Coordinates of N, CA and C in Angstrom, one line a residue:
X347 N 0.8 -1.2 0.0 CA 0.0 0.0 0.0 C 0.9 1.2 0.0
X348 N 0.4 2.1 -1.3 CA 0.9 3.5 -0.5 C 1.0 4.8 0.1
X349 N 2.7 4.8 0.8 CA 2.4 5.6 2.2 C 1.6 6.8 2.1
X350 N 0.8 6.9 3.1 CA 0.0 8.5 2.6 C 0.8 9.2 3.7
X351 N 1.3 10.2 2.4 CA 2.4 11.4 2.8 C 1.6 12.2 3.2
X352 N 0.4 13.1 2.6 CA -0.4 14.3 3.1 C -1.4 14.2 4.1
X353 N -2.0 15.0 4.0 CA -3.1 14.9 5.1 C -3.9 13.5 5.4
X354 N -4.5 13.1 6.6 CA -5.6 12.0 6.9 C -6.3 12.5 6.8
X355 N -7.8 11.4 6.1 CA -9.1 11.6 5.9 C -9.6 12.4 7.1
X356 N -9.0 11.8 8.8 CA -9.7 12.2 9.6 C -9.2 14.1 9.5
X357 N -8.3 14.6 9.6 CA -7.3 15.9 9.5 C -8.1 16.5 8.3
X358 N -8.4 16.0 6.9 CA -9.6 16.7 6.0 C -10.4 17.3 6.8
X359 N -11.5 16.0 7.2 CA -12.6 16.5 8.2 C -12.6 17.2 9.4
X360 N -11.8 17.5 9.6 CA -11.5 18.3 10.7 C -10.5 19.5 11.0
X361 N -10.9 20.3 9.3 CA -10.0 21.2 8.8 C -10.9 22.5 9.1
X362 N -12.0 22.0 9.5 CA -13.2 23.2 9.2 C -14.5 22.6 9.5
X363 N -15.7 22.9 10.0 CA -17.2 22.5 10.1 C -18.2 22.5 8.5
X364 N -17.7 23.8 7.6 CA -18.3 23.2 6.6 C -17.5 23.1 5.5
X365 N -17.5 22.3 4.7 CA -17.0 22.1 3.4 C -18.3 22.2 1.6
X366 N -17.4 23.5 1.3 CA -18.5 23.8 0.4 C -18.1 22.8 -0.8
X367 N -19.3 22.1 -1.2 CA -19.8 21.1 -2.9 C -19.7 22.1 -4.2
X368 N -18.8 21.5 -4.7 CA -18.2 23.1 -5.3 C -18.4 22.2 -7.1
X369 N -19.6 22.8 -7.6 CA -19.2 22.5 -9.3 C -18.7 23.8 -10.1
X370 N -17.0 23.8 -10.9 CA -17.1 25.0 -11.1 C -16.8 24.5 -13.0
X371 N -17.3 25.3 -13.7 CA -17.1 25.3 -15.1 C -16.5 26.1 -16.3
X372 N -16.0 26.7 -15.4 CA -14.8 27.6 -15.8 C -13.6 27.5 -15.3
X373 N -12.5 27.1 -15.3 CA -11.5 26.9 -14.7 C -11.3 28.4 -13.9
X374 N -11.5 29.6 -14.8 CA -11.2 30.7 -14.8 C -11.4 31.2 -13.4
X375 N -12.7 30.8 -12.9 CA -12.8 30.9 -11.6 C -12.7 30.4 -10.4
X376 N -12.0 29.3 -10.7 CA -11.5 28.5 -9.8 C -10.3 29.3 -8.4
X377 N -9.6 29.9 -8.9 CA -8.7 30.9 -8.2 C -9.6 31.6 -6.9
X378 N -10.1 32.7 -7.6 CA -10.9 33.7 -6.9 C -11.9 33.3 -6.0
X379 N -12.7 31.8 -6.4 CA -13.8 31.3 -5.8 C -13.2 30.8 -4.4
X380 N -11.6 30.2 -4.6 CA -10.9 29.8 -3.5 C -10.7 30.8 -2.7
X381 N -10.5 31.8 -3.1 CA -10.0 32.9 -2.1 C -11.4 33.6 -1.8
X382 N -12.5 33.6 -2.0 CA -13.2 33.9 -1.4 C -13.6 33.3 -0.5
X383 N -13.8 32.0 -0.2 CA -14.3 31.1 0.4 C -13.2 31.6 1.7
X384 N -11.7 31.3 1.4 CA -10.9 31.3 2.5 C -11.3 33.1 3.1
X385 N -11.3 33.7 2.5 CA -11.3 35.0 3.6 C -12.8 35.0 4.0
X386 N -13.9 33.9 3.8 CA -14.7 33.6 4.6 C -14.6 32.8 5.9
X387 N -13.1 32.3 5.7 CA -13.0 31.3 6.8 C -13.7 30.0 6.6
X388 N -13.2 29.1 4.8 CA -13.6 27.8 4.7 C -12.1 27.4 3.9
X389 N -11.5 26.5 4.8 CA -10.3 26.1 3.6 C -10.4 24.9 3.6
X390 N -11.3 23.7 3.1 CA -11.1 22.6 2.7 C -11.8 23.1 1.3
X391 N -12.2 22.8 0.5 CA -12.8 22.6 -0.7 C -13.2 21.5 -1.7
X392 N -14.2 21.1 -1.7 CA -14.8 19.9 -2.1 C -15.1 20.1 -4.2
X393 N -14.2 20.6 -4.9 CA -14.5 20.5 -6.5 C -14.9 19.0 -7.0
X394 N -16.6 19.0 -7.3 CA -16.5 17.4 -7.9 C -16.3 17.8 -9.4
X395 N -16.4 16.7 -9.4 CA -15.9 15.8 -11.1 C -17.0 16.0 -12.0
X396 N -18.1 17.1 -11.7 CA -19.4 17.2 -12.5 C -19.1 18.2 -13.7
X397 N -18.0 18.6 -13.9 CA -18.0 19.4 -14.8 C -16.2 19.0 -15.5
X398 N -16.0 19.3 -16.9 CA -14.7 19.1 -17.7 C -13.8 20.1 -17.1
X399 N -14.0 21.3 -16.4 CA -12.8 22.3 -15.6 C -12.9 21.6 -14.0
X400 N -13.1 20.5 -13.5 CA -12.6 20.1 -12.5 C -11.6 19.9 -12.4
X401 N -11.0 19.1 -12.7 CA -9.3 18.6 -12.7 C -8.7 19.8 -12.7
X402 N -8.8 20.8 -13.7 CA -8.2 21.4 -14.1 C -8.2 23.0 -13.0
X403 N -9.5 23.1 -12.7 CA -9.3 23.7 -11.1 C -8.8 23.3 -10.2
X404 N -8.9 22.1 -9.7 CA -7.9 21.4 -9.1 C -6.1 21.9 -8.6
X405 N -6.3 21.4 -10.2 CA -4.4 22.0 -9.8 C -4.3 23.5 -9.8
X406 N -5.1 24.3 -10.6 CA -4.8 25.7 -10.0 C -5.5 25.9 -9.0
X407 N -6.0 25.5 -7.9 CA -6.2 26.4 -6.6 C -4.8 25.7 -5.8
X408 N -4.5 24.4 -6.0 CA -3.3 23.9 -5.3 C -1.6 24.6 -5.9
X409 N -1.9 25.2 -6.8 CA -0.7 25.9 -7.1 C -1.0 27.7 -7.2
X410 N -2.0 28.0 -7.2 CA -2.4 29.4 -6.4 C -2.8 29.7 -5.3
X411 N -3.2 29.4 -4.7 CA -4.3 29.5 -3.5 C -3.1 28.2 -2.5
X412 N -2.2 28.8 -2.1 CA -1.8 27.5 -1.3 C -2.5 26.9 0.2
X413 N -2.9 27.9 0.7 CA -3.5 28.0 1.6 C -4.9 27.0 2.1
X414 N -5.6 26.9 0.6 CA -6.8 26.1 0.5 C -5.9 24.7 0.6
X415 N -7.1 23.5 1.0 CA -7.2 21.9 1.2 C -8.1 21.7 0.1
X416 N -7.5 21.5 -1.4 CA -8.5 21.3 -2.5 C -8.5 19.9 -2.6
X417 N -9.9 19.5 -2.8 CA -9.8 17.8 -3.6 C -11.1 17.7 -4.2
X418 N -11.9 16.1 -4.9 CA -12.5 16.2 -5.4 C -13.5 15.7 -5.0
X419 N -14.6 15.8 -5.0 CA -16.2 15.4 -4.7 C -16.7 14.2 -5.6
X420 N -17.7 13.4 -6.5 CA -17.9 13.0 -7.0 C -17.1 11.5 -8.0
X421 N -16.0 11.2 -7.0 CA -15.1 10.7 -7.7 C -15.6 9.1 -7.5
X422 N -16.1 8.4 -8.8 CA -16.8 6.9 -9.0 C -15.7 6.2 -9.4
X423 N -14.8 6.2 -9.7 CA -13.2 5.4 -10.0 C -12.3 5.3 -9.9
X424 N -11.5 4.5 -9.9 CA -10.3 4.3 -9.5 C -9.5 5.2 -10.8
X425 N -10.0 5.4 -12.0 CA -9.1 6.1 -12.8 C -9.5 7.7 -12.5
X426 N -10.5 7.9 -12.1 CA -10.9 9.1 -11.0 C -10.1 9.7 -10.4
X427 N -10.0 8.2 -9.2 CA -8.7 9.2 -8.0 C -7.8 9.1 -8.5
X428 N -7.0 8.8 -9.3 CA -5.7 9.0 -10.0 C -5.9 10.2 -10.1
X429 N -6.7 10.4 -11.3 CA -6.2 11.8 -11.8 C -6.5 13.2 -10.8
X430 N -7.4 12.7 -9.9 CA -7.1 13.9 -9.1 C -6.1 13.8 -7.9
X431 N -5.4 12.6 -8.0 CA -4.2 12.7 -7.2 C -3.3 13.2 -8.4
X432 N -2.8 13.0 -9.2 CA -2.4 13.8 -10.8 C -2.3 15.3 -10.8
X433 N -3.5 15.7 -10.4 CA -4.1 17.1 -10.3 C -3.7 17.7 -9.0
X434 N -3.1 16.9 -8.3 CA -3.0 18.0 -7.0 C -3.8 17.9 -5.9
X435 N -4.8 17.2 -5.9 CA -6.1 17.4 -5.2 C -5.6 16.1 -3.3
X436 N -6.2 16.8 -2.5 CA -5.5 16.6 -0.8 C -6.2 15.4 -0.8
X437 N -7.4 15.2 -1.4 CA -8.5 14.4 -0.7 C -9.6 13.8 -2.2
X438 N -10.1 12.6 -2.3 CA -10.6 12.3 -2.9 C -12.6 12.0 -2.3
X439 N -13.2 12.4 -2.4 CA -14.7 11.8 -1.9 C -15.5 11.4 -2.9
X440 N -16.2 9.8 -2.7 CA -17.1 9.4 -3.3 C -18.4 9.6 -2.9
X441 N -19.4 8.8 -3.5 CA -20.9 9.1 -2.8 C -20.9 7.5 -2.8
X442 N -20.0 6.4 -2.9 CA -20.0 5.3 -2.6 C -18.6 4.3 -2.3
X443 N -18.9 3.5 -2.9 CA -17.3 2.6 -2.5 C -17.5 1.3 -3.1
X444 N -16.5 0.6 -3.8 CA -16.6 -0.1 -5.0 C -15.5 -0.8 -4.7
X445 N -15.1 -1.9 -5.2 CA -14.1 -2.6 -4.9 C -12.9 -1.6 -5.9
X446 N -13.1 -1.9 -6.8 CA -11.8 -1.2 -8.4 C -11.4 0.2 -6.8
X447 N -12.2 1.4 -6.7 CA -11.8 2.5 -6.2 C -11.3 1.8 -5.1
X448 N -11.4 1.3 -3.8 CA -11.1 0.8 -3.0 C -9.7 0.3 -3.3
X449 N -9.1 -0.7 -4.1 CA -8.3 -1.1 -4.7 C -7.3 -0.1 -5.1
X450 N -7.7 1.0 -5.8 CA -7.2 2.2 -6.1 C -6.4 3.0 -5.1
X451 N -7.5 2.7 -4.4 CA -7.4 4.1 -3.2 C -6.0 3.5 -2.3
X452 N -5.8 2.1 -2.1 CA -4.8 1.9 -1.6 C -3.3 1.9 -1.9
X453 N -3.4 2.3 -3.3 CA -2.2 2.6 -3.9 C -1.9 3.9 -4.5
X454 N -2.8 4.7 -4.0 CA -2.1 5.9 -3.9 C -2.3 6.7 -2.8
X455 N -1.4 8.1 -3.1 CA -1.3 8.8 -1.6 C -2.1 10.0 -1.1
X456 N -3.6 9.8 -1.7 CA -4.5 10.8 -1.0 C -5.6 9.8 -0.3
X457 N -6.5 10.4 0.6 CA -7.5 9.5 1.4 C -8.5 9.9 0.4
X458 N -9.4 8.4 0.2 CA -10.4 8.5 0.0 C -11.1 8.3 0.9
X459 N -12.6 9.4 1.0 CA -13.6 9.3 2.1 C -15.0 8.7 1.4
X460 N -15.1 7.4 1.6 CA -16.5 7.0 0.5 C -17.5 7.4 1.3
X461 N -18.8 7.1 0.2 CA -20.0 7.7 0.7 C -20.9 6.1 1.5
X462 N -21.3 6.6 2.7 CA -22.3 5.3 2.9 C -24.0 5.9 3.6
X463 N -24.7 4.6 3.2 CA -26.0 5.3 3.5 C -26.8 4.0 4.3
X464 N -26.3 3.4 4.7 CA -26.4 2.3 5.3 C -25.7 1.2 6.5
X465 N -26.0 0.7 6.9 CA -25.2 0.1 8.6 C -24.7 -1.1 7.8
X466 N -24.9 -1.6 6.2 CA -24.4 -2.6 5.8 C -23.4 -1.4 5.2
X467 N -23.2 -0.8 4.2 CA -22.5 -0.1 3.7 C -21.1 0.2 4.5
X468 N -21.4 0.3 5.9 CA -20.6 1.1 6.9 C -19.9 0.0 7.2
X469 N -20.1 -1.2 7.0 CA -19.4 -2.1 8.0 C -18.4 -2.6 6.9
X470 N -18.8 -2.6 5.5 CA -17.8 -2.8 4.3 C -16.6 -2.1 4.4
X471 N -17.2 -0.5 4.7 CA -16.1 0.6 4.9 C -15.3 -0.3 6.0
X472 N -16.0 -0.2 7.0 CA -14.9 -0.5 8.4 C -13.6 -2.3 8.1
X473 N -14.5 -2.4 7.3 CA -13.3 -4.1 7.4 C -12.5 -3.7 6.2
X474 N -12.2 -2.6 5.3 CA -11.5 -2.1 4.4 C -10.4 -1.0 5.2
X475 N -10.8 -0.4 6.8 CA -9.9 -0.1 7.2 C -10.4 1.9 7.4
X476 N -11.8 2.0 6.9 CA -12.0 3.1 6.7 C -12.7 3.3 7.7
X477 N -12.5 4.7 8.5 CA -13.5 5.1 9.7 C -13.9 6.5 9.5
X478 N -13.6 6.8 8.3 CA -14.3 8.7 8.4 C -14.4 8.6 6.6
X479 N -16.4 8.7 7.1 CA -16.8 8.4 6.0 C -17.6 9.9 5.8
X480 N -18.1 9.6 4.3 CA -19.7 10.9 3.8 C -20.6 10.3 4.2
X481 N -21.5 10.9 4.9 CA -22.7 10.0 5.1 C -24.0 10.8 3.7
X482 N -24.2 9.7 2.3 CA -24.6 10.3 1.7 C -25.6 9.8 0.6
X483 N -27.0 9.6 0.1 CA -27.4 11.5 1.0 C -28.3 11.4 1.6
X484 N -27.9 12.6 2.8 CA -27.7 12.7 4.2 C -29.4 12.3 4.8
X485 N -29.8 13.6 3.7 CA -31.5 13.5 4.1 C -31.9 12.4 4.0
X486 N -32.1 11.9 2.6 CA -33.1 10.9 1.9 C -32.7 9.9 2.6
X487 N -31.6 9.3 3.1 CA -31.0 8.4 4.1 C -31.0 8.3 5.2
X488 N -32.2 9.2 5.9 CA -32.4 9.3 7.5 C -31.8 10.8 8.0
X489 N -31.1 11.2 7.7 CA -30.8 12.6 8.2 C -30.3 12.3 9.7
X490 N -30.2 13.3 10.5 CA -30.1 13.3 12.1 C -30.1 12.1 12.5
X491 N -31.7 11.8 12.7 CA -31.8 10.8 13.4 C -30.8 9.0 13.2
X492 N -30.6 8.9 11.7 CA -30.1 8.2 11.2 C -28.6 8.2 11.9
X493 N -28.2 8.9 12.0 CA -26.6 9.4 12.5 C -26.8 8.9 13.8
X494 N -27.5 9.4 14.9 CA -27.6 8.8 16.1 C -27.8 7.5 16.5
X495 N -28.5 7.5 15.0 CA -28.9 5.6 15.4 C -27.3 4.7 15.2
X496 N -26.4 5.6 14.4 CA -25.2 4.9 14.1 C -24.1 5.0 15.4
X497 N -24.3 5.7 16.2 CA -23.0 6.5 17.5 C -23.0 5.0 17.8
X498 N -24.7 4.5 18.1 CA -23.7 3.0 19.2 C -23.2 2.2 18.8
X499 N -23.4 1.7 17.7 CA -23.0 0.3 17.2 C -21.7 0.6 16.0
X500 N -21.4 1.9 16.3 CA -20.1 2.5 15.1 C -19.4 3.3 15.8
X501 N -19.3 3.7 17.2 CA -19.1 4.7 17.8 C -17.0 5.0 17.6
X502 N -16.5 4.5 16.3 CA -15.1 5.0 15.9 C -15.3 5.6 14.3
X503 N -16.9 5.1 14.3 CA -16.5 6.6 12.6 C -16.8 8.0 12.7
X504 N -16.2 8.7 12.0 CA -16.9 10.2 11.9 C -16.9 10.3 10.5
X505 N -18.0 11.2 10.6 CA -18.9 11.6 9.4 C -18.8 12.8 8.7
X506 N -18.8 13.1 7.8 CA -19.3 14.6 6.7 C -21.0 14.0 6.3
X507 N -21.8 14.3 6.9 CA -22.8 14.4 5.9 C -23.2 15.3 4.9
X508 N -23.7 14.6 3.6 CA -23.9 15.8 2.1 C -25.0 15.2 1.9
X509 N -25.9 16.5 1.3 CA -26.9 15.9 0.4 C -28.0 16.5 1.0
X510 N -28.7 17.4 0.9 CA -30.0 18.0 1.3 C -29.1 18.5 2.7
X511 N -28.2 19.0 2.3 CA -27.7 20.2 4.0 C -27.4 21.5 3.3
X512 N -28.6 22.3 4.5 CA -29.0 23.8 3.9 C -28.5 24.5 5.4
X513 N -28.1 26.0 5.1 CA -28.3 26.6 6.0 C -29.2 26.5 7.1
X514 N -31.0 25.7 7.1 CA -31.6 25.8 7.8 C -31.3 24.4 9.0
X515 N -30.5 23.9 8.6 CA -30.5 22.1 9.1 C -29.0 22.0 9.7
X516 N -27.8 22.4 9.0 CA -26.6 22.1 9.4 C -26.3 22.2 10.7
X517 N -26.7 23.3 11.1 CA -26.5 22.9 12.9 C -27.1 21.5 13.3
X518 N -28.2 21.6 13.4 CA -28.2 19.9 14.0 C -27.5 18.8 13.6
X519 N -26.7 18.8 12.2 CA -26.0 18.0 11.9 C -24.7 17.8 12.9
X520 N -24.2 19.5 12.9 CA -23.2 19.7 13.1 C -22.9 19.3 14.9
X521 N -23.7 19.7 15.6 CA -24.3 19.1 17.1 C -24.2 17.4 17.4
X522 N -23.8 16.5 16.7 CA -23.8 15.6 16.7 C -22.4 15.1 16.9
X523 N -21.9 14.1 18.2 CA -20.5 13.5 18.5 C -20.3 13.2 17.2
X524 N -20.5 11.8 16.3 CA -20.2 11.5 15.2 C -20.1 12.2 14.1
X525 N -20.3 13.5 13.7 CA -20.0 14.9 12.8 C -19.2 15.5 12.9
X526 N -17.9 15.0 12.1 CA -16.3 16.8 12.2 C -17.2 17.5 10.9
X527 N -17.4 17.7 10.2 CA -18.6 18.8 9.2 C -19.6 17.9 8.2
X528 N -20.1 18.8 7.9 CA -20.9 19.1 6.8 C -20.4 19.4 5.3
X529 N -21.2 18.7 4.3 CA -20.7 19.3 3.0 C -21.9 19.5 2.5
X530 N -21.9 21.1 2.1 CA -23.5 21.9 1.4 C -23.1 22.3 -0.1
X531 N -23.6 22.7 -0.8 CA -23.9 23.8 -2.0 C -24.1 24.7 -1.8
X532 N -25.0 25.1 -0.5 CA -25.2 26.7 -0.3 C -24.2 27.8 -0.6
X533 N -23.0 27.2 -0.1 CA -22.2 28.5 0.3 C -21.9 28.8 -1.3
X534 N -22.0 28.2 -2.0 CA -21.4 28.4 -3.5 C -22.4 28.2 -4.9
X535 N -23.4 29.2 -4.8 CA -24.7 29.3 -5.9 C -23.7 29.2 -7.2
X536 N -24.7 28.5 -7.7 CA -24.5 28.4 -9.2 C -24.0 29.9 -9.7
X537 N -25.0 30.8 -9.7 CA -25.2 32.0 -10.4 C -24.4 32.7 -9.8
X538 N -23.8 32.8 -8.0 CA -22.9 34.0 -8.1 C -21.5 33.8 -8.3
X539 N -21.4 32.2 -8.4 CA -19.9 31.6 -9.4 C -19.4 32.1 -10.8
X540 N -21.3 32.3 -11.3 CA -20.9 32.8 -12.6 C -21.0 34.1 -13.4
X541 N -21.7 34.8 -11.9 CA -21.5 36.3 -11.9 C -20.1 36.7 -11.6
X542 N -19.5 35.8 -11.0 CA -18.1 36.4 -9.9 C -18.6 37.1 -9.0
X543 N -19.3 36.9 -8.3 CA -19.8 37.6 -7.2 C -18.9 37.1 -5.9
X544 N -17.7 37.5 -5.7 CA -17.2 36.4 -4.7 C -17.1 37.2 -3.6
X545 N -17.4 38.5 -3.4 CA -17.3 39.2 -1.8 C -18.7 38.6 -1.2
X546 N -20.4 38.0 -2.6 CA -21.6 37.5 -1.8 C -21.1 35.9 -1.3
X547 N -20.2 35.4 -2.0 CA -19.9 33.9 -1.7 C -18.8 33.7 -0.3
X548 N -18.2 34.8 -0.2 CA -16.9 35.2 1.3 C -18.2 35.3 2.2
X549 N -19.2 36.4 2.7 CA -20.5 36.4 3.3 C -20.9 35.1 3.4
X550 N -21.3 34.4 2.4 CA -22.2 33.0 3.1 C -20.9 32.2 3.5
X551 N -19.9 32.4 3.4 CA -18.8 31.5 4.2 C -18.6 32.4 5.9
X552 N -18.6 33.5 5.7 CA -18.8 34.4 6.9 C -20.0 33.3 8.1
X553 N -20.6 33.8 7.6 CA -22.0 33.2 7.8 C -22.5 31.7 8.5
X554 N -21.5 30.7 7.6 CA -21.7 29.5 7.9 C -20.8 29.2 8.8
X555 N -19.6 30.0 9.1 CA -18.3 29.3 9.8 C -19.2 30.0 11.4
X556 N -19.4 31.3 11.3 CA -19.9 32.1 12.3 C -21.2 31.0 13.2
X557 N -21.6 30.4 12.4 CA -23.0 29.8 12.7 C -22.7 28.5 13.4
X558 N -22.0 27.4 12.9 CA -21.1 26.5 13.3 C -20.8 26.8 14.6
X559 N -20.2 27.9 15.1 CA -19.0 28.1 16.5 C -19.8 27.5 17.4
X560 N -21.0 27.7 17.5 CA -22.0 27.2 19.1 C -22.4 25.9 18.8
X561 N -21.9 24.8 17.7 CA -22.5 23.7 18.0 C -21.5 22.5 18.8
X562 N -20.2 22.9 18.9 CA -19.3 21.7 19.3 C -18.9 22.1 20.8

């Protein structure tokens, strides 16, 4: 297996409470979108693979923006997390877990954090050696409650839940032993990505970090 030189999955998740779901389609903005977020006070960054300028934002926020923890969201392959270990990227996250990626993931040197939405799912993860998973998604999969139901009979994973987490809900996520963060869309609208609106996208990172402080 190999050695993972950078950050641990658990050190991702516990870089910060939220981690913004970032599709960007312009490479162009990839830079500025980082630096807004960070002088909001969000430095992990979650770019999936839903768009052809992911990779490619990838390596320029990790060779601009040094400051940010970039990696990728959406990642279904093992020829996936190559390339965003290729790209530069700290961290790879799935919305599942596969043998091929699994396979993958142990021969190279970034963590993958797969996605699980079930107590069978979770236990796959755990005999593969994995204990800080996505819990995803979050809602349609039980939400809260579902999380608590997992503390006793899992009580060594921690969680990112994604997937239906809005400004109005993330605290109770976030209030939960089993939760180092959350991963939303909010903080990063479609439209003011592609406005460049990044002093309104620094605000909802204002906002979301601010809002976080009273749940741990």
């Amino acid at each position: 297996m190999t050695e993972k030189k950078g950050l641990s999955a658990l050190e991702v998740l516990k870089n910060g409470p939220v981690i913004p779901v970032i599709v960007i389609r312009n490479p162009d903005h990839a830079v500025p979108l980082a630096q807004a977020l960070l002088a909001g006070g969000i430095r992990v960054l979650e770019i999936t693979l839903r768009s052809d300028a992911a990779l490619e934002s990838i390596s320029r926020i990790r060779s601009e923006v040094p400051d940010a923890l970039v990696g990728a969201g959406t990642v279904l392959s093992g020829q996936d997390l190559q390339a965003v270990a290729k790209a530069g990227g700290y961290f790879a996250i799935s919305p599942g877990l596969t043998p091929n990626l699994l396979a993958t993931a142990r021969q190279e040197s970034i963590p993958l954090i797969p996605g699980v939405a079930s107590a069978s799912e979770l236990m796959l993860a755990l005999e593969a050696g994995l204990t800080e998973l996505k819990f995803f998604p979050a809602q349609a999969a039980g939400g809260v409650e579902m999380l608590k139901s997992f503390n006793s009979p899992f009580p060594q994973v921690t969680f990112c839940p994604t997937g239906g987490i809005t400004l109005q809900n993330y605290k109770e996520y976030l209030s939960l032993k089993n939760v180092a963060c959350v991963g939303g869309s909010w903080l990063v609208p479609a439209d003011k990505i592609e406005q460049r609106e990044w002093s309104a996208i620094t605000r909802l990172a204002q906002e979301a970090v601010a809002g976080a402080a009273g749940t741990f």
